[in-house]
């Protein structure tokens, strides 16, 4: 399918690896020029160069932490006018409800709620003026069904979801859509970290931990960054202009809900 976005420009946050890289690659494959961001410069440059060679698109890299005001300023300035914004940030650490203090919540809010909102506020007005734009926020399955040990993520990402629910309907009339992708377990560094925690807590092997978790997913496996990226690219395409303010689960059926 021709996504109809060749030549457009996208900012993809946290895109040196994992789901962010999957989104960046799917957009590059569709002919979209990229501004790629991540905290680690070396991995970011390596991923950007691979995509340049593979797809022949223009790519600017910005090594910065978008959870900080300085990082946001650097990314906003470097990106310039964009047509597509993919907000993404690593999740906060797991724990129990009594483990977290105010500062822990503030860090989670900065990374997983306030940073995406800052980039939306900076870039969506230009999209509205030009009459076309796409915003995709990578959140979590936990906004539909909270995960006990991910209370920080549950809180911050649900806050972003509420913001998007109202904002998306205010900008849709100007040709700009805002939607959220809610990943379940995918084969990324984040999954490795969570599985590693199970290994330490229960004294089992990493393969046993992964097998146990895969068994809780009706699809019987972890997701891949490629299939996640393809879904993101579709939401960014010319075909997705009537999808507004939605929370789309990509979890292999793991979240047991009706709607």
PDB file of C-alpha atoms in Angstrom:
ATOM      1  CA  UNK A   1       0.000   0.000   0.000  1.00  0.00           C
ATOM      2  CA  UNK A   2       1.226   3.481  -0.881  1.00  0.00           C
ATOM      3  CA  UNK A   3       0.947   5.440   2.353  1.00  0.00           C
ATOM      4  CA  UNK A   4       0.986   8.737   0.469  1.00  0.00           C
ATOM      5  CA  UNK A   5       3.557  10.405   2.731  1.00  0.00           C
ATOM      6  CA  UNK A   6       6.712  10.260   0.617  1.00  0.00           C
ATOM      7  CA  UNK A   7       8.684  13.483   1.042  1.00  0.00           C
ATOM      8  CA  UNK A   8       7.051  14.463   4.308  1.00  0.00           C
ATOM      9  CA  UNK A   9       9.113  15.104   7.436  1.00  0.00           C
ATOM     10  CA  UNK A  10       8.790  13.325  10.779  1.00  0.00           C
ATOM     11  CA  UNK A  11      10.262  13.775  14.227  1.00  0.00           C
ATOM     12  CA  UNK A  12      10.580  10.414  15.970  1.00  0.00           C
ATOM     13  CA  UNK A  13      11.637  10.516  19.613  1.00  0.00           C
ATOM     14  CA  UNK A  14      13.644   7.777  21.338  1.00  0.00           C
ATOM     15  CA  UNK A  15      14.319   6.233  17.941  1.00  0.00           C
ATOM     16  CA  UNK A  16      17.820   4.800  18.226  1.00  0.00           C
ATOM     17  CA  UNK A  17      16.422   1.357  19.083  1.00  0.00           C
ATOM     18  CA  UNK A  18      13.306  -0.555  20.072  1.00  0.00           C
ATOM     19  CA  UNK A  19       9.814   0.566  19.142  1.00  0.00           C
ATOM     20  CA  UNK A  20      10.948   4.080  18.252  1.00  0.00           C
ATOM     21  CA  UNK A  21      13.424   2.704  15.744  1.00  0.00           C
ATOM     22  CA  UNK A  22      10.721   0.432  14.362  1.00  0.00           C
ATOM     23  CA  UNK A  23       8.552   3.495  13.726  1.00  0.00           C
ATOM     24  CA  UNK A  24      11.432   5.470  12.208  1.00  0.00           C
ATOM     25  CA  UNK A  25      12.286   2.617   9.855  1.00  0.00           C
ATOM     26  CA  UNK A  26       8.708   2.121   8.690  1.00  0.00           C
ATOM     27  CA  UNK A  27       8.404   5.843   7.963  1.00  0.00           C
ATOM     28  CA  UNK A  28      11.749   5.881   6.154  1.00  0.00           C
ATOM     29  CA  UNK A  29      10.592   2.927   4.051  1.00  0.00           C
ATOM     30  CA  UNK A  30       7.591   5.062   3.046  1.00  0.00           C
ATOM     31  CA  UNK A  31       9.931   7.840   1.887  1.00  0.00           C
ATOM     32  CA  UNK A  32       9.602  10.112   4.913  1.00  0.00           C
ATOM     33  CA  UNK A  33      12.580  12.270   5.871  1.00  0.00           C
ATOM     34  CA  UNK A  34      13.420  12.016   9.541  1.00  0.00           C
ATOM     35  CA  UNK A  35      14.574  13.879  12.586  1.00  0.00           C
ATOM     36  CA  UNK A  36      15.692  11.135  14.952  1.00  0.00           C
ATOM     37  CA  UNK A  37      16.198  11.735  18.650  1.00  0.00           C
ATOM     38  CA  UNK A  38      17.643   9.701  21.499  1.00  0.00           C
ATOM     39  CA  UNK A  39      19.822  10.278  24.537  1.00  0.00           C
ATOM     40  CA  UNK A  40      22.756   8.150  23.388  1.00  0.00           C
ATOM     41  CA  UNK A  41      24.612   9.769  20.480  1.00  0.00           C
ATOM     42  CA  UNK A  42      26.537   6.694  19.349  1.00  0.00           C
ATOM     43  CA  UNK A  43      23.577   4.356  18.972  1.00  0.00           C
ATOM     44  CA  UNK A  44      21.526   7.165  17.424  1.00  0.00           C
ATOM     45  CA  UNK A  45      24.131   7.899  14.761  1.00  0.00           C
ATOM     46  CA  UNK A  46      24.511   4.222  13.926  1.00  0.00           C
ATOM     47  CA  UNK A  47      20.771   3.712  13.490  1.00  0.00           C
ATOM     48  CA  UNK A  48      20.398   6.886  11.435  1.00  0.00           C
ATOM     49  CA  UNK A  49      23.218   5.912   9.090  1.00  0.00           C
ATOM     50  CA  UNK A  50      21.725   2.463   8.554  1.00  0.00           C
ATOM     51  CA  UNK A  51      18.369   3.990   7.589  1.00  0.00           C
ATOM     52  CA  UNK A  52      20.026   6.512   5.275  1.00  0.00           C
ATOM     53  CA  UNK A  53      21.823   3.743   3.437  1.00  0.00           C
ATOM     54  CA  UNK A  54      18.770   1.498   3.287  1.00  0.00           C
ATOM     55  CA  UNK A  55      16.121   4.021   2.220  1.00  0.00           C
ATOM     56  CA  UNK A  56      17.900   7.085   0.834  1.00  0.00           C
ATOM     57  CA  UNK A  57      16.000   9.564   2.999  1.00  0.00           C
ATOM     58  CA  UNK A  58      17.333  12.671   4.704  1.00  0.00           C
ATOM     59  CA  UNK A  59      17.943  12.206   8.424  1.00  0.00           C
ATOM     60  CA  UNK A  60      18.912  14.734  11.088  1.00  0.00           C
ATOM     61  CA  UNK A  61      19.943  13.445  14.506  1.00  0.00           C
ATOM     62  CA  UNK A  62      19.500  15.190  17.838  1.00  0.00           C
ATOM     63  CA  UNK A  63      21.099  13.575  20.886  1.00  0.00           C
ATOM     64  CA  UNK A  64      19.091  14.991  23.782  1.00  0.00           C
ATOM     65  CA  UNK A  65      16.903  14.006  26.696  1.00  0.00           C
ATOM     66  CA  UNK A  66      13.400  15.217  25.795  1.00  0.00           C
ATOM     67  CA  UNK A  67      12.233  14.830  29.377  1.00  0.00           C
ATOM     68  CA  UNK A  68      14.207  18.014  30.152  1.00  0.00           C
ATOM     69  CA  UNK A  69      13.453  21.578  29.072  1.00  0.00           C
ATOM     70  CA  UNK A  70      16.885  21.821  27.454  1.00  0.00           C
ATOM     71  CA  UNK A  71      16.355  18.631  25.509  1.00  0.00           C
ATOM     72  CA  UNK A  72      12.942  19.728  24.308  1.00  0.00           C
ATOM     73  CA  UNK A  73      14.327  23.064  23.140  1.00  0.00           C
ATOM     74  CA  UNK A  74      17.104  21.348  21.192  1.00  0.00           C
ATOM     75  CA  UNK A  75      14.733  18.905  19.493  1.00  0.00           C
ATOM     76  CA  UNK A  76      12.107  21.550  18.695  1.00  0.00           C
ATOM     77  CA  UNK A  77      14.694  23.852  17.132  1.00  0.00           C
ATOM     78  CA  UNK A  78      16.414  21.137  15.118  1.00  0.00           C
ATOM     79  CA  UNK A  79      13.161  19.670  13.810  1.00  0.00           C
ATOM     80  CA  UNK A  80      11.763  22.864  12.342  1.00  0.00           C
ATOM     81  CA  UNK A  81       8.512  22.413  10.428  1.00  0.00           C
ATOM     82  CA  UNK A  82       7.372  18.805  10.533  1.00  0.00           C
ATOM     83  CA  UNK A  83       4.365  16.913   9.241  1.00  0.00           C
ATOM     84  CA  UNK A  84       4.556  13.942  11.610  1.00  0.00           C
ATOM     85  CA  UNK A  85       5.419  13.684  15.307  1.00  0.00           C
ATOM     86  CA  UNK A  86       6.010  10.361  17.027  1.00  0.00           C
ATOM     87  CA  UNK A  87       6.306  10.820  20.783  1.00  0.00           C
ATOM     88  CA  UNK A  88       8.140   8.088  22.627  1.00  0.00           C
ATOM     89  CA  UNK A  89      10.111   7.682  25.846  1.00  0.00           C
ATOM     90  CA  UNK A  90      11.291   4.780  27.932  1.00  0.00           C
ATOM     91  CA  UNK A  91       9.056   3.801  30.806  1.00  0.00           C
ATOM     92  CA  UNK A  92       9.868   4.468  34.458  1.00  0.00           C
ATOM     93  CA  UNK A  93      11.176   1.639  36.634  1.00  0.00           C
ATOM     94  CA  UNK A  94       8.840  -0.976  38.100  1.00  0.00           C
ATOM     95  CA  UNK A  95       8.133  -1.291  41.804  1.00  0.00           C
ATOM     96  CA  UNK A  96       5.368  -1.378  44.400  1.00  0.00           C
ATOM     97  CA  UNK A  97       2.938   1.371  45.345  1.00  0.00           C
ATOM     98  CA  UNK A  98       4.806   2.172  48.559  1.00  0.00           C
ATOM     99  CA  UNK A  99       8.196   2.508  46.845  1.00  0.00           C
ATOM    100  CA  UNK A 100       7.605   5.832  45.103  1.00  0.00           C
ATOM    101  CA  UNK A 101       7.987   9.363  46.399  1.00  0.00           C
ATOM    102  CA  UNK A 102       6.923  12.649  44.866  1.00  0.00           C
ATOM    103  CA  UNK A 103      10.165  12.970  42.906  1.00  0.00           C
ATOM    104  CA  UNK A 104       9.610   9.581  41.287  1.00  0.00           C
ATOM    105  CA  UNK A 105       6.213  10.686  40.047  1.00  0.00           C
ATOM    106  CA  UNK A 106       7.580  14.005  38.803  1.00  0.00           C
ATOM    107  CA  UNK A 107      10.244  12.195  36.748  1.00  0.00           C
ATOM    108  CA  UNK A 108       7.616   9.883  35.272  1.00  0.00           C
ATOM    109  CA  UNK A 109       5.337  12.801  34.430  1.00  0.00           C
ATOM    110  CA  UNK A 110       8.188  14.740  32.825  1.00  0.00           C
ATOM    111  CA  UNK A 111       9.146  11.839  30.571  1.00  0.00           C
ATOM    112  CA  UNK A 112       5.824  10.195  29.769  1.00  0.00           C
ATOM    113  CA  UNK A 113       3.283  13.017  29.936  1.00  0.00           C
ATOM    114  CA  UNK A 114       4.715  16.518  29.976  1.00  0.00           C
ATOM    115  CA  UNK A 115       7.415  16.020  27.318  1.00  0.00           C
ATOM    116  CA  UNK A 116       4.941  14.712  24.706  1.00  0.00           C
ATOM    117  CA  UNK A 117       2.568  17.554  25.543  1.00  0.00           C
ATOM    118  CA  UNK A 118       5.377  20.105  25.096  1.00  0.00           C
ATOM    119  CA  UNK A 119       6.214  18.737  21.651  1.00  0.00           C
ATOM    120  CA  UNK A 120       2.541  18.632  20.655  1.00  0.00           C
ATOM    121  CA  UNK A 121       2.125  22.265  21.692  1.00  0.00           C
ATOM    122  CA  UNK A 122       5.263  23.245  19.774  1.00  0.00           C
ATOM    123  CA  UNK A 123       4.547  21.405  16.519  1.00  0.00           C
ATOM    124  CA  UNK A 124       0.792  20.969  16.082  1.00  0.00           C
ATOM    125  CA  UNK A 125       0.039  24.679  15.454  1.00  0.00           C
ATOM    126  CA  UNK A 126       2.245  24.595  12.349  1.00  0.00           C
ATOM    127  CA  UNK A 127       0.550  21.417  11.161  1.00  0.00           C
ATOM    128  CA  UNK A 128      -2.827  23.114  11.584  1.00  0.00           C
ATOM    129  CA  UNK A 129      -1.703  26.136   9.577  1.00  0.00           C
ATOM    130  CA  UNK A 130      -0.565  23.861   6.738  1.00  0.00           C
ATOM    131  CA  UNK A 131      -3.767  21.810   6.935  1.00  0.00           C
ATOM    132  CA  UNK A 132      -2.221  18.392   7.523  1.00  0.00           C
ATOM    133  CA  UNK A 133      -0.433  16.578  10.316  1.00  0.00           C
ATOM    134  CA  UNK A 134      -0.120  13.359  12.248  1.00  0.00           C
ATOM    135  CA  UNK A 135       0.820  12.787  15.893  1.00  0.00           C
ATOM    136  CA  UNK A 136       1.308   9.307  17.319  1.00  0.00           C
ATOM    137  CA  UNK A 137       2.110   8.842  20.996  1.00  0.00           C
ATOM    138  CA  UNK A 138       3.609   5.544  22.104  1.00  0.00           C
ATOM    139  CA  UNK A 139       2.077   4.867  25.504  1.00  0.00           C
ATOM    140  CA  UNK A 140       1.321   1.440  27.023  1.00  0.00           C
ATOM    141  CA  UNK A 141      -1.302  -1.256  27.373  1.00  0.00           C
ATOM    142  CA  UNK A 142      -1.390  -0.187  31.029  1.00  0.00           C
ATOM    143  CA  UNK A 143      -3.635   2.783  30.216  1.00  0.00           C
ATOM    144  CA  UNK A 144      -6.393   0.288  29.379  1.00  0.00           C
ATOM    145  CA  UNK A 145      -5.639  -2.240  32.116  1.00  0.00           C
ATOM    146  CA  UNK A 146      -3.189  -1.057  34.802  1.00  0.00           C
ATOM    147  CA  UNK A 147      -0.195  -3.198  35.651  1.00  0.00           C
ATOM    148  CA  UNK A 148       0.466  -3.301  39.389  1.00  0.00           C
ATOM    149  CA  UNK A 149       4.248  -3.065  39.319  1.00  0.00           C
ATOM    150  CA  UNK A 150       4.158  -0.229  36.750  1.00  0.00           C
ATOM    151  CA  UNK A 151       2.318   2.318  38.848  1.00  0.00           C
ATOM    152  CA  UNK A 152       4.481   5.221  37.690  1.00  0.00           C
ATOM    153  CA  UNK A 153       3.824   4.359  34.062  1.00  0.00           C
ATOM    154  CA  UNK A 154       0.111   3.759  34.713  1.00  0.00           C
ATOM    155  CA  UNK A 155      -0.184   7.239  36.204  1.00  0.00           C
ATOM    156  CA  UNK A 156       1.839   9.313  33.760  1.00  0.00           C
ATOM    157  CA  UNK A 157       0.688   7.653  30.559  1.00  0.00           C
ATOM    158  CA  UNK A 158      -2.959   7.764  31.579  1.00  0.00           C
ATOM    159  CA  UNK A 159      -2.551  11.493  32.119  1.00  0.00           C
ATOM    160  CA  UNK A 160      -1.290  11.876  28.560  1.00  0.00           C
ATOM    161  CA  UNK A 161      -4.204   9.785  27.314  1.00  0.00           C
ATOM    162  CA  UNK A 162      -6.675  12.166  28.926  1.00  0.00           C
ATOM    163  CA  UNK A 163      -4.931  15.156  27.383  1.00  0.00           C
ATOM    164  CA  UNK A 164      -5.007  13.578  23.930  1.00  0.00           C
ATOM    165  CA  UNK A 165      -8.689  12.654  24.246  1.00  0.00           C
ATOM    166  CA  UNK A 166      -9.657  16.313  24.452  1.00  0.00           C
ATOM    167  CA  UNK A 167      -6.944  17.881  22.316  1.00  0.00           C
ATOM    168  CA  UNK A 168      -7.307  15.508  19.356  1.00  0.00           C
ATOM    169  CA  UNK A 169     -10.922  16.555  18.851  1.00  0.00           C
ATOM    170  CA  UNK A 170     -10.010  20.228  18.877  1.00  0.00           C
ATOM    171  CA  UNK A 171      -7.440  19.956  16.082  1.00  0.00           C
ATOM    172  CA  UNK A 172      -8.985  17.304  13.815  1.00  0.00           C
ATOM    173  CA  UNK A 173     -10.917  19.900  11.820  1.00  0.00           C
ATOM    174  CA  UNK A 174      -7.608  21.360  10.626  1.00  0.00           C
ATOM    175  CA  UNK A 175      -6.441  18.038   9.145  1.00  0.00           C
ATOM    176  CA  UNK A 176      -4.349  16.985  12.149  1.00  0.00           C
ATOM    177  CA  UNK A 177      -4.903  13.649  13.846  1.00  0.00           C
ATOM    178  CA  UNK A 178      -3.556  12.616  17.247  1.00  0.00           C
ATOM    179  CA  UNK A 179      -3.694   8.981  18.321  1.00  0.00           C
ATOM    180  CA  UNK A 180      -1.985   6.665  20.783  1.00  0.00           C
ATOM    181  CA  UNK A 181      -0.367   3.283  20.238  1.00  0.00           C
ATOM    182  CA  UNK A 182      -0.485   1.036  23.290  1.00  0.00           C
ATOM    183  CA  UNK A 183       2.213  -1.644  23.125  1.00  0.00           C
ATOM    184  CA  UNK A 184       2.114  -4.805  25.124  1.00  0.00           C
ATOM    185  CA  UNK A 185       5.209  -6.944  25.391  1.00  0.00           C
ATOM    186  CA  UNK A 186       7.592  -6.529  22.470  1.00  0.00           C
ATOM    187  CA  UNK A 187      11.072  -7.933  21.999  1.00  0.00           C
ATOM    188  CA  UNK A 188      12.928  -4.791  23.089  1.00  0.00           C
ATOM    189  CA  UNK A 189      15.392  -3.713  25.774  1.00  0.00           C
ATOM    190  CA  UNK A 190      12.435  -2.739  27.979  1.00  0.00           C
ATOM    191  CA  UNK A 191      11.146  -6.324  27.874  1.00  0.00           C
ATOM    192  CA  UNK A 192      14.641  -7.585  28.678  1.00  0.00           C
ATOM    193  CA  UNK A 193      14.768  -5.329  31.747  1.00  0.00           C
ATOM    194  CA  UNK A 194      11.379  -6.492  33.025  1.00  0.00           C
ATOM    195  CA  UNK A 195      12.202 -10.136  32.358  1.00  0.00           C
ATOM    196  CA  UNK A 196      15.526  -9.642  34.118  1.00  0.00           C
ATOM    197  CA  UNK A 197      13.659  -8.454  37.193  1.00  0.00           C
ATOM    198  CA  UNK A 198      11.662 -11.686  37.211  1.00  0.00           C
ATOM    199  CA  UNK A 199      14.888 -13.687  36.907  1.00  0.00           C
ATOM    200  CA  UNK A 200      16.341 -11.987  39.976  1.00  0.00           C
ATOM    201  CA  UNK A 201      13.151 -12.183  42.011  1.00  0.00           C
ATOM    202  CA  UNK A 202      12.375 -15.821  41.331  1.00  0.00           C
ATOM    203  CA  UNK A 203      15.732 -17.366  40.533  1.00  0.00           C
ATOM    204  CA  UNK A 204      14.693 -18.726  37.131  1.00  0.00           C
ATOM    205  CA  UNK A 205      16.451 -18.476  33.778  1.00  0.00           C
ATOM    206  CA  UNK A 206      15.779 -15.697  31.288  1.00  0.00           C
ATOM    207  CA  UNK A 207      14.366 -18.238  28.843  1.00  0.00           C
ATOM    208  CA  UNK A 208      11.964 -19.505  31.494  1.00  0.00           C
ATOM    209  CA  UNK A 209      10.874 -15.955  32.308  1.00  0.00           C
ATOM    210  CA  UNK A 210      10.203 -15.186  28.661  1.00  0.00           C
ATOM    211  CA  UNK A 211       8.354 -18.444  28.083  1.00  0.00           C
ATOM    212  CA  UNK A 212       6.111 -17.801  31.067  1.00  0.00           C
ATOM    213  CA  UNK A 213       5.250 -14.315  29.895  1.00  0.00           C
ATOM    214  CA  UNK A 214       4.722 -15.391  26.284  1.00  0.00           C
ATOM    215  CA  UNK A 215       2.262 -17.970  27.576  1.00  0.00           C
ATOM    216  CA  UNK A 216       0.080 -15.129  28.949  1.00  0.00           C
ATOM    217  CA  UNK A 217      -0.262 -13.646  25.457  1.00  0.00           C
ATOM    218  CA  UNK A 218      -2.932 -15.237  23.248  1.00  0.00           C
ATOM    219  CA  UNK A 219      -0.686 -14.769  20.208  1.00  0.00           C
ATOM    220  CA  UNK A 220       1.884 -16.901  22.037  1.00  0.00           C
ATOM    221  CA  UNK A 221       4.839 -14.615  21.453  1.00  0.00           C
ATOM    222  CA  UNK A 222       6.316 -11.176  21.984  1.00  0.00           C
ATOM    223  CA  UNK A 223       5.594  -8.517  19.393  1.00  0.00           C
ATOM    224  CA  UNK A 224       8.240  -7.186  17.019  1.00  0.00           C
ATOM    225  CA  UNK A 225       9.373  -3.637  16.445  1.00  0.00           C
ATOM    226  CA  UNK A 226       8.780  -4.093  12.708  1.00  0.00           C
ATOM    227  CA  UNK A 227       5.064  -4.828  13.044  1.00  0.00           C
ATOM    228  CA  UNK A 228       4.700  -2.058  15.609  1.00  0.00           C
ATOM    229  CA  UNK A 229       6.415   0.379  13.250  1.00  0.00           C
ATOM    230  CA  UNK A 230       4.139  -0.627  10.375  1.00  0.00           C
ATOM    231  CA  UNK A 231       1.078   0.220  12.456  1.00  0.00           C
ATOM    232  CA  UNK A 232       2.585   3.571  13.382  1.00  0.00           C
ATOM    233  CA  UNK A 233       3.313   4.348   9.733  1.00  0.00           C
ATOM    234  CA  UNK A 234      -0.280   3.578   8.773  1.00  0.00           C
ATOM    235  CA  UNK A 235      -1.577   5.991  11.431  1.00  0.00           C
ATOM    236  CA  UNK A 236       0.744   8.591   9.908  1.00  0.00           C
ATOM    237  CA  UNK A 237      -0.488   7.922   6.386  1.00  0.00           C
ATOM    238  CA  UNK A 238      -2.945   9.703   4.135  1.00  0.00           C
ATOM    239  CA  UNK A 239      -5.388   6.846   4.779  1.00  0.00           C
ATOM    240  CA  UNK A 240      -5.763   7.522   8.513  1.00  0.00           C
ATOM    241  CA  UNK A 241      -7.352  10.963   8.478  1.00  0.00           C
ATOM    242  CA  UNK A 242     -10.593   9.715  10.031  1.00  0.00           C
ATOM    243  CA  UNK A 243      -8.907   8.030  13.004  1.00  0.00           C
ATOM    244  CA  UNK A 244      -8.997  10.587  15.807  1.00  0.00           C
ATOM    245  CA  UNK A 245      -8.171  10.303  19.504  1.00  0.00           C
ATOM    246  CA  UNK A 246      -7.936   6.521  19.522  1.00  0.00           C
ATOM    247  CA  UNK A 247      -5.978   4.173  21.778  1.00  0.00           C
ATOM    248  CA  UNK A 248      -4.869   1.228  19.690  1.00  0.00           C
ATOM    249  CA  UNK A 249      -3.635  -1.864  21.504  1.00  0.00           C
ATOM    250  CA  UNK A 250      -0.779  -3.872  20.041  1.00  0.00           C
ATOM    251  CA  UNK A 251      -0.489  -6.573  22.665  1.00  0.00           C
ATOM    252  CA  UNK A 252      -1.226  -9.888  20.982  1.00  0.00           C
ATOM    253  CA  UNK A 253      -4.576 -10.047  22.798  1.00  0.00           C
ATOM    254  CA  UNK A 254      -3.046  -9.917  26.275  1.00  0.00           C
ATOM    255  CA  UNK A 255      -5.366  -7.213  27.601  1.00  0.00           C
ATOM    256  CA  UNK A 256      -8.600  -9.065  28.316  1.00  0.00           C
ATOM    257  CA  UNK A 257     -11.220  -6.394  27.649  1.00  0.00           C
ATOM    258  CA  UNK A 258     -14.301  -6.168  25.455  1.00  0.00           C
ATOM    259  CA  UNK A 259     -13.867  -2.643  24.073  1.00  0.00           C
TER     260      UNK A 259
END
